[in-house]
Amino acid sequence: MAEPKTHTLEVPGAILTYDIRDAETGAGPVLLMIGCPMGAAGFGTLAGYFPDHTVVTYDPRGVERSTRTDDARESTPDQHADDLHRLIAALDRGPVDLFASSGGAVNALALVAKHPEQVRTLVAHEPPAAQALPDREHALAATSEVCRVYAEHGFGPAMAKFLSLISHQGEVPADFAEWPTPDPAELGMPAEDDGTRDDVMFAQNLATLAYYEHDFDALRAAPTRIVLAGGAESEGQLARRAGEAVAQRLGTDMVAFPSNHSGFLGGEYGQTGEPEAFATALRRVLNT
C-alpha cells in the first residue's frame, strides 16, 4: 500500500489531522476508518489489507495530532459527526464506505442520521450506545461512576474500573458503584495520580458517547446501508450488547466479526486481535 499522505483541516473548534493512503489498484469508494478516542494510528494494520481502496484515517478532535482550538472540556458525538461531515466534503470523492469502531461507531451513526448522502455503507463495530440498552439506567450510572473515579483518583483507577465495566458479561448490575476498584498496578497501569484531568477518553468523550441518544427514525430512513458488527469473543459485553440493541432498533441483525472489541488491531497500542480474518470479514460485508 502507498505511504500515507498527511493533511490538516480546520473545523470549528479544532484542527483535524488525517491521512490518505491512495489505492494501488481499483477505483472503488474511499474507505474511511475511524475510532474514538482511538486515532489514525490504530488502523495501520487493517488499512494494509485494503490496497485496492483509497483508505482515509484521522485523529478525532483532541486526540493525538488533532488539536483543539476551543476551550471546551468535552467533545460530543454531534461535534465529531460535523467534523466527519466536513472531512468527507474536503475529500471530494463522493460517498464513502465507513468502518467505524467503538466510540467512532457512535459518531458515525450520528453522521449518517444527519448526512446520509455522504456514506454508502457504514459498518458500525461495537458502538457503546448505552442509551439503547434495556439496562440503560444501570449502564449510564456505571459510566458516571467511572467518571467519578477519574475525577477523584485519576487515570489508573478509572481505567481499572472501566475495564471491569466493559468486560462484564450480561446486564450491568445496579450495585456497580459498590464494586471494589481493581488494583491498577496488577493490570499494568499507573496507580499514582499524576494530577492531570484531561484524558481524551475519561475527560473528553466517555460520558458524551454513553449518554448520546441516536435518531433511529433518521437512521431507518437513510439510504445508507448500515451494518452492525460485533466480535465473536465479545458476546455479553456492554459494547457488543449495545450494538445488538442498535441493530434491533434498526430492524437488522448484527454480523459477527472475528475476535473481540479490538479484533482489527495488529499490535497497535500493545493489542493484537485477528486483523487478517477481520479484514476478510469487513471486505465481505462491503462487497455484499
XYZ file of N, CA, C and O in Angstrom, residues 84-209:
504
model
N -16.599 14.909 10.790
C -16.555 13.892 9.739
C -17.256 14.385 8.472
O -16.790 14.134 7.353
N -18.367 15.072 8.643
C -19.071 15.664 7.503
C -18.144 16.590 6.727
O -18.067 16.544 5.485
N -17.411 17.438 7.420
C -16.504 18.380 6.776
C -15.302 17.654 6.157
O -14.812 18.057 5.091
N -14.835 16.607 6.817
C -13.712 15.838 6.278
C -14.103 15.147 4.975
O -13.362 15.198 3.981
N -15.262 14.503 4.948
C -15.703 13.811 3.738
C -15.922 14.815 2.608
O -15.583 14.552 1.445
N -16.475 15.984 2.949
C -16.658 17.019 1.934
C -15.319 17.493 1.383
O -15.170 17.715 0.174
N -14.318 17.617 2.260
C -12.995 18.061 1.818
C -12.329 17.027 0.908
O -11.581 17.381 -0.008
N -12.592 15.741 1.159
C -12.034 14.696 0.291
C -12.566 14.829 -1.128
O -11.850 14.566 -2.097
N -13.844 15.209 -1.260
C -14.484 15.472 -2.559
C -14.339 14.285 -3.505
O -14.005 14.439 -4.677
N -14.615 13.092 -2.974
C -14.509 11.881 -3.788
C -15.817 11.083 -3.772
O -15.813 9.871 -3.988
N -16.924 11.758 -3.489
C -18.212 11.078 -3.475
C -18.478 10.389 -2.167
O -17.698 10.486 -1.206
N -19.600 9.661 -2.085
C -19.925 8.934 -0.846
C -18.835 7.926 -0.510
O -18.256 7.293 -1.401
N -18.568 7.778 0.772
C -17.510 6.879 1.231
C -18.118 5.625 1.820
O -19.297 5.593 2.210
N -17.332 4.577 1.888
C -17.618 3.456 2.774
C -16.938 3.776 4.099
O -15.829 4.335 4.122
N -17.594 3.435 5.194
C -17.111 3.859 6.502
C -17.081 2.684 7.464
O -18.111 2.069 7.742
N -15.876 2.348 7.931
C -15.731 1.383 9.019
C -15.470 2.176 10.280
O -14.509 2.948 10.367
N -16.334 1.998 11.270
C -16.241 2.778 12.499
C -16.322 1.840 13.691
O -17.230 1.017 13.776
N -15.377 1.978 14.611
C -15.318 1.084 15.757
C -15.478 1.856 17.057
O -15.028 3.000 17.188
N -16.130 1.221 18.018
C -16.289 1.731 19.378
C -16.950 3.115 19.353
O -17.974 3.312 18.712
N -16.349 4.094 20.038
C -16.926 5.427 20.031
C -17.028 6.011 18.640
O -17.917 6.828 18.365
N -16.139 5.599 17.753
C -16.226 6.043 16.371
C -17.521 5.604 15.715
O -18.067 6.297 14.847
N -18.039 4.428 16.124
C -19.297 3.941 15.572
C -20.472 4.789 16.059
O -21.425 5.023 15.318
N -20.415 5.251 17.310
C -21.444 6.171 17.805
C -21.430 7.445 16.966
O -22.470 7.934 16.509
N -20.239 7.988 16.728
C -20.109 9.220 15.949
C -20.546 9.011 14.506
O -21.150 9.902 13.886
N -20.243 7.842 13.952
C -20.615 7.551 12.567
C -22.126 7.444 12.418
O -22.698 7.899 11.415
N -22.793 6.851 13.393
C -24.254 6.785 13.355
C -24.855 8.188 13.437
O -25.847 8.494 12.763
N -24.252 9.061 14.240
C -24.708 10.450 14.303
C -24.509 11.145 12.957
O -25.354 11.938 12.519
N -23.399 10.854 12.288
C -23.147 11.416 10.958
C -24.204 10.975 9.958
O -24.770 11.798 9.218
N -24.480 9.675 9.915
C -25.431 9.142 8.936
C -26.834 9.686 9.187
O -27.592 9.939 8.235
N -27.193 9.907 10.440
C -28.511 10.470 10.741
C -28.673 11.865 10.159
O -29.778 12.269 9.787
N -27.556 12.603 10.057
C -27.613 13.987 9.589
C -27.204 14.151 8.126
O -27.714 15.032 7.427
N -26.278 13.327 7.665
C -25.750 13.476 6.306
C -25.648 12.109 5.623
O -24.556 11.664 5.245
N -26.761 11.425 5.451
C -26.704 10.065 4.890
C -26.165 10.017 3.472
O -25.644 8.981 3.054
N -26.285 11.116 2.744
C -25.807 11.140 1.360
C -24.286 11.008 1.258
O -23.761 10.701 0.183
N -23.589 11.167 2.383
C -22.125 11.100 2.344
C -21.572 9.700 2.572
O -20.370 9.485 2.407
N -22.419 8.758 2.963
C -21.938 7.419 3.328
C -22.728 6.371 2.549
O -23.956 6.309 2.650
N -22.012 5.555 1.793
C -22.646 4.478 1.033
C -22.971 3.308 1.945
O -24.108 2.865 2.054
N -21.949 2.787 2.632
C -22.114 1.690 3.587
C -21.404 2.060 4.878
O -20.248 2.497 4.854
N -22.078 1.896 6.001
C -21.474 2.065 7.320
C -21.418 0.718 8.003
O -22.444 0.056 8.168
N -20.227 0.300 8.397
C -20.048 -0.869 9.252
C -19.716 -0.338 10.645
O -18.623 0.182 10.875
N -20.678 -0.432 11.542
C -20.545 0.107 12.893
C -20.197 -1.033 13.844
O -21.030 -1.883 14.151
N -18.949 -1.043 14.299
C -18.415 -2.146 15.085
C -18.484 -1.825 16.578
O -17.784 -0.946 17.080
N -19.364 -2.511 17.276
C -19.499 -2.428 18.729
C -19.587 -0.991 19.257
O -18.758 -0.558 20.056
N -20.618 -0.261 18.832
C -20.795 1.090 19.392
C -21.266 1.007 20.843
O -22.257 0.323 21.131
N -20.610 1.676 21.777
C -21.059 1.634 23.177
C -22.251 2.562 23.406
O -22.197 3.501 24.218
N -23.338 2.296 22.692
C -24.530 3.145 22.728
C -25.393 2.749 23.915
O -26.427 2.087 23.773
N -24.983 3.156 25.097
C -25.629 2.695 26.329
C -27.095 3.077 26.389
O -27.908 2.362 27.002
N -27.471 4.191 25.765
C -28.870 4.624 25.802
C -29.802 3.616 25.135
O -31.004 3.609 25.406
N -29.269 2.768 24.255
C -30.105 1.797 23.544
C -30.311 0.513 24.325
O -31.144 -0.318 23.945
N -29.580 0.322 25.419
C -29.649 -0.919 26.178
C -30.922 -1.015 27.009
O -31.420 -0.007 27.519
N -31.440 -2.221 27.208
C -32.586 -2.377 28.114
C -32.231 -2.018 29.551
O -33.092 -1.590 30.316
N -30.963 -2.178 29.916
C -30.492 -1.814 31.253
C -29.774 -0.465 31.231
O -28.792 -0.256 31.936
N -30.287 0.475 30.420
C -29.620 1.755 30.206
C -29.381 2.515 31.513
O -28.313 3.134 31.672
N -30.328 2.481 32.445
C -30.151 3.257 33.675
C -28.933 2.789 34.444
O -28.140 3.592 34.945
N -28.764 1.475 34.542
C -27.610 0.944 35.270
C -26.314 1.166 34.486
O -25.269 1.453 35.080
N -26.381 1.039 33.166
C -25.188 1.248 32.343
C -24.725 2.694 32.423
O -23.516 2.977 32.513
N -25.664 3.626 32.388
C -25.305 5.041 32.470
C -24.805 5.397 33.863
O -23.856 6.176 34.013
N -25.409 4.823 34.877
C -24.929 5.066 36.237
C -23.514 4.537 36.414
O -22.676 5.161 37.077
N -23.230 3.388 35.810
C -21.890 2.822 35.891
C -20.882 3.712 35.163
O -19.748 3.902 35.630
N -21.281 4.262 34.020
C -20.401 5.186 33.306
C -20.117 6.411 34.155
O -18.968 6.877 34.233
N -21.133 6.931 34.796
C -20.933 8.088 35.674
C -20.001 7.753 36.828
O -19.207 8.590 37.270
N -20.077 6.507 37.325
C -19.184 6.086 38.403
C -17.737 6.054 37.927
O -16.828 6.478 38.648
N -17.500 5.566 36.705
C -16.141 5.577 36.152
C -15.635 7.018 36.068
O -14.481 7.309 36.429
N -16.483 7.925 35.605
C -16.083 9.330 35.507
C -15.795 9.919 36.883
O -14.874 10.732 37.048
N -16.575 9.518 37.889
C -16.325 9.988 39.253
C -14.972 9.504 39.754
O -14.202 10.273 40.357
N -14.666 8.231 39.506
C -13.370 7.691 39.929
C -12.238 8.455 39.254
O -11.221 8.781 39.880
N -12.410 8.768 37.980
C -11.370 9.540 37.282
C -11.199 10.916 37.912
O -10.070 11.353 38.174
N -12.314 11.600 38.183
C -12.240 12.946 38.746
C -11.573 12.952 40.120
O -10.824 13.876 40.453
N -11.807 11.888 40.898
C -11.302 11.861 42.268
C -9.943 11.188 42.402
O -9.172 11.539 43.306
N -9.624 10.231 41.516
C -8.412 9.429 41.725
C -7.484 9.354 40.515
O -6.387 8.812 40.631
N -7.910 9.832 39.358
C -7.023 9.862 38.206
C -7.146 8.679 37.270
O -8.045 7.827 37.394
N -6.216 8.609 36.326
C -6.309 7.697 35.193
C -6.293 6.224 35.572
O -7.149 5.455 35.123
N -5.304 5.781 36.352
C -5.141 4.352 36.620
C -6.366 3.714 37.246
O -6.904 2.719 36.723
N -6.854 4.238 38.371
C -8.055 3.667 38.974
C -9.273 3.736 38.045
O -10.086 2.804 38.012
N -9.405 4.835 37.290
C -10.543 4.954 36.376
C -10.480 3.893 35.285
O -11.502 3.284 34.936
N -9.284 3.661 34.743
C -9.148 2.641 33.706
C -9.448 1.258 34.270
O -10.095 0.426 33.606
N -9.007 0.996 35.475
C -9.284 -0.298 36.100
C -10.788 -0.485 36.286
O -11.334 -1.563 36.018
N -11.467 0.547 36.733
C -12.923 0.475 36.918
C -13.616 0.325 35.565
O -14.583 -0.442 35.424
N -13.137 1.055 34.579
C -13.707 0.991 33.230
C -13.573 -0.408 32.645
O -14.521 -0.948 32.066
N -12.404 -1.019 32.807
C -12.201 -2.365 32.278
C -13.119 -3.372 32.935
O -13.610 -4.307 32.289
N -13.389 -3.187 34.219
C -14.306 -4.106 34.891
C -15.726 -3.943 34.358
O -16.496 -4.904 34.324
N -16.062 -2.738 33.903
C -17.383 -2.494 33.335
C -17.511 -3.100 31.944
O -18.467 -3.840 31.668
N -16.557 -2.797 31.072
C -16.722 -3.228 29.677
C -16.485 -4.722 29.491
O -16.915 -5.296 28.488
N -15.822 -5.372 30.446
C -15.602 -6.819 30.338
C -16.689 -7.628 31.043
O -16.723 -8.858 30.922
N -17.577 -6.943 31.752
C -18.643 -7.640 32.478
C -19.573 -8.340 31.497
O -19.941 -7.792 30.458
N -19.965 -9.562 31.823
C -20.876 -10.331 30.987
C -22.312 -10.126 31.460
O -22.631 -10.346 32.623
N -23.169 -9.698 30.543
C -24.575 -9.552 30.873
C -24.934 -8.135 31.280
O -24.143 -7.195 31.164
N -26.179 -7.981 31.742
C -26.661 -6.660 32.100
C -25.830 -6.063 33.237
O -25.313 -6.773 34.105
N -25.701 -4.752 33.206
C -24.913 -4.050 34.214
C -25.680 -4.067 35.532
O -26.862 -3.692 35.579
N -25.053 -4.507 36.596
C -25.765 -4.593 37.872
C -26.009 -3.215 38.487
O -25.242 -2.268 38.257
N -27.068 -3.129 39.276
C -27.422 -1.860 39.908
C -26.376 -1.406 40.915
O -26.237 -0.208 41.183
N -25.611 -2.352 41.476
C -24.645 -2.005 42.521
C -23.227 -1.871 41.988
O -22.260 -2.014 42.745
N -23.071 -1.573 40.687
C -21.721 -1.487 40.110
C -20.850 -0.497 40.879
O -19.649 -0.736 41.069
N -21.422 0.606 41.311
C -20.633 1.620 42.017
C -20.019 1.075 43.304
O -18.996 1.587 43.781
N -20.634 0.038 43.852
C -20.135 -0.529 45.108
C -19.067 -1.591 44.888
O -18.438 -2.039 45.854
N -18.856 -2.007 43.648
C -17.801 -2.983 43.380
C -16.453 -2.375 43.717
O -16.199 -1.196 43.434
N -15.560 -3.150 44.314
C -14.214 -2.612 44.567
C -13.481 -2.356 43.252
O -13.611 -3.117 42.298
N -12.744 -1.275 43.221
C -11.953 -0.949 42.030
C -10.732 -1.853 41.985
O -9.987 -1.946 42.971
N -10.489 -2.565 40.879
C -9.293 -3.414 40.789
C -8.021 -2.598 40.985
O -7.983 -1.388 40.733
N -6.987 -3.251 41.423
C -5.694 -2.590 41.623
C -5.101 -2.255 40.256
O -4.796 -3.166 39.472
N -4.908 -0.984 39.931
C -4.360 -0.629 38.617
C -2.996 -1.264 38.352
O -2.706 -1.670 37.222
N -2.171 -1.354 39.392
C -0.817 -1.902 39.211
C -0.869 -3.340 38.734
O -0.036 -3.776 37.928
N -1.854 -4.111 39.217
C -1.974 -5.504 38.800
C -2.391 -5.624 37.336
O -2.216 -6.672 36.717
N -2.936 -4.533 36.791
C -3.342 -4.516 35.391
C -2.326 -3.801 34.509
O -2.582 -3.547 33.333
N -1.180 -3.470 35.100
C -0.118 -2.825 34.333
C -0.329 -1.349 34.094
O 0.236 -0.780 33.152
N -1.123 -0.718 34.956
C -1.411 0.708 34.798
C -0.907 1.482 36.015
O -0.725 0.912 37.088
N -0.686 2.783 35.847
C -0.163 3.567 36.973
C -1.168 3.649 38.111
O -2.362 3.895 37.886
N -0.687 3.444 39.313
C -1.550 3.543 40.487
C -1.513 4.941 41.082
O -2.434 5.360 41.777
N -0.417 5.673 40.793
C -0.275 7.014 41.336
C -1.065 8.013 40.496
O -1.132 7.906 39.268
N -1.659 8.980 41.152
C -2.419 10.035 40.494
C -1.446 11.140 40.088
O -0.808 11.766 40.946
N -1.336 11.398 38.783
C -0.405 12.444 38.328
C -1.050 13.827 38.333
O -0.410 14.821 37.967
N -2.296 13.916 38.730
C -2.952 15.210 38.865
C -3.626 15.731 37.610
O -4.387 16.698 37.674
N -3.370 15.116 36.451
C -3.982 15.605 35.217
C -5.423 15.109 35.117
O -5.764 14.037 35.620
N -6.240 15.898 34.459
C -7.647 15.526 34.279
C -8.104 15.894 32.858
O -9.202 16.396 32.662
N -7.256 15.592 31.885
C -7.586 15.932 30.505
C -7.522 14.728 29.575
O -7.356 14.865 28.366
N -7.682 13.522 30.124
C -7.600 12.313 29.313
C -8.660 12.339 28.212
O -9.812 12.705 28.446
N -8.261 11.897 27.007
C -9.166 12.013 25.864
C -10.396 11.121 26.003
O -11.454 11.433 25.439
N -10.288 10.049 26.745
C -11.468 9.208 26.944
C -12.263 9.666 28.155
O -13.438 10.037 28.032
N -11.647 9.645 29.336
C -12.402 9.875 30.562
C -12.871 11.319 30.715
O -13.965 11.561 31.223
N -12.070 12.274 30.291
C -12.457 13.675 30.448
C -13.248 14.202 29.261
O -14.143 15.026 29.421
N -12.929 13.709 28.051
C -13.467 14.358 26.861
C -14.598 13.611 26.173
O -15.466 14.241 25.564
N -14.619 12.260 26.223
C -15.533 11.531 25.350
C -16.433 10.495 26.010
O -17.508 10.200 25.472
N -16.035 9.914 27.127
C -16.754 8.757 27.649
C -18.218 9.071 27.964
O -19.132 8.369 27.520
N -18.459 10.121 28.726
C -19.821 10.423 29.145
C -20.696 10.827 27.962
O -21.850 10.390 27.840
N -20.160 11.652 27.072
C -20.978 12.129 25.952
C -21.320 10.991 24.997
O -22.415 10.970 24.416
N -20.415 10.030 24.825
C -20.709 8.874 23.979
C -21.795 8.004 24.600
O -22.742 7.582 23.927
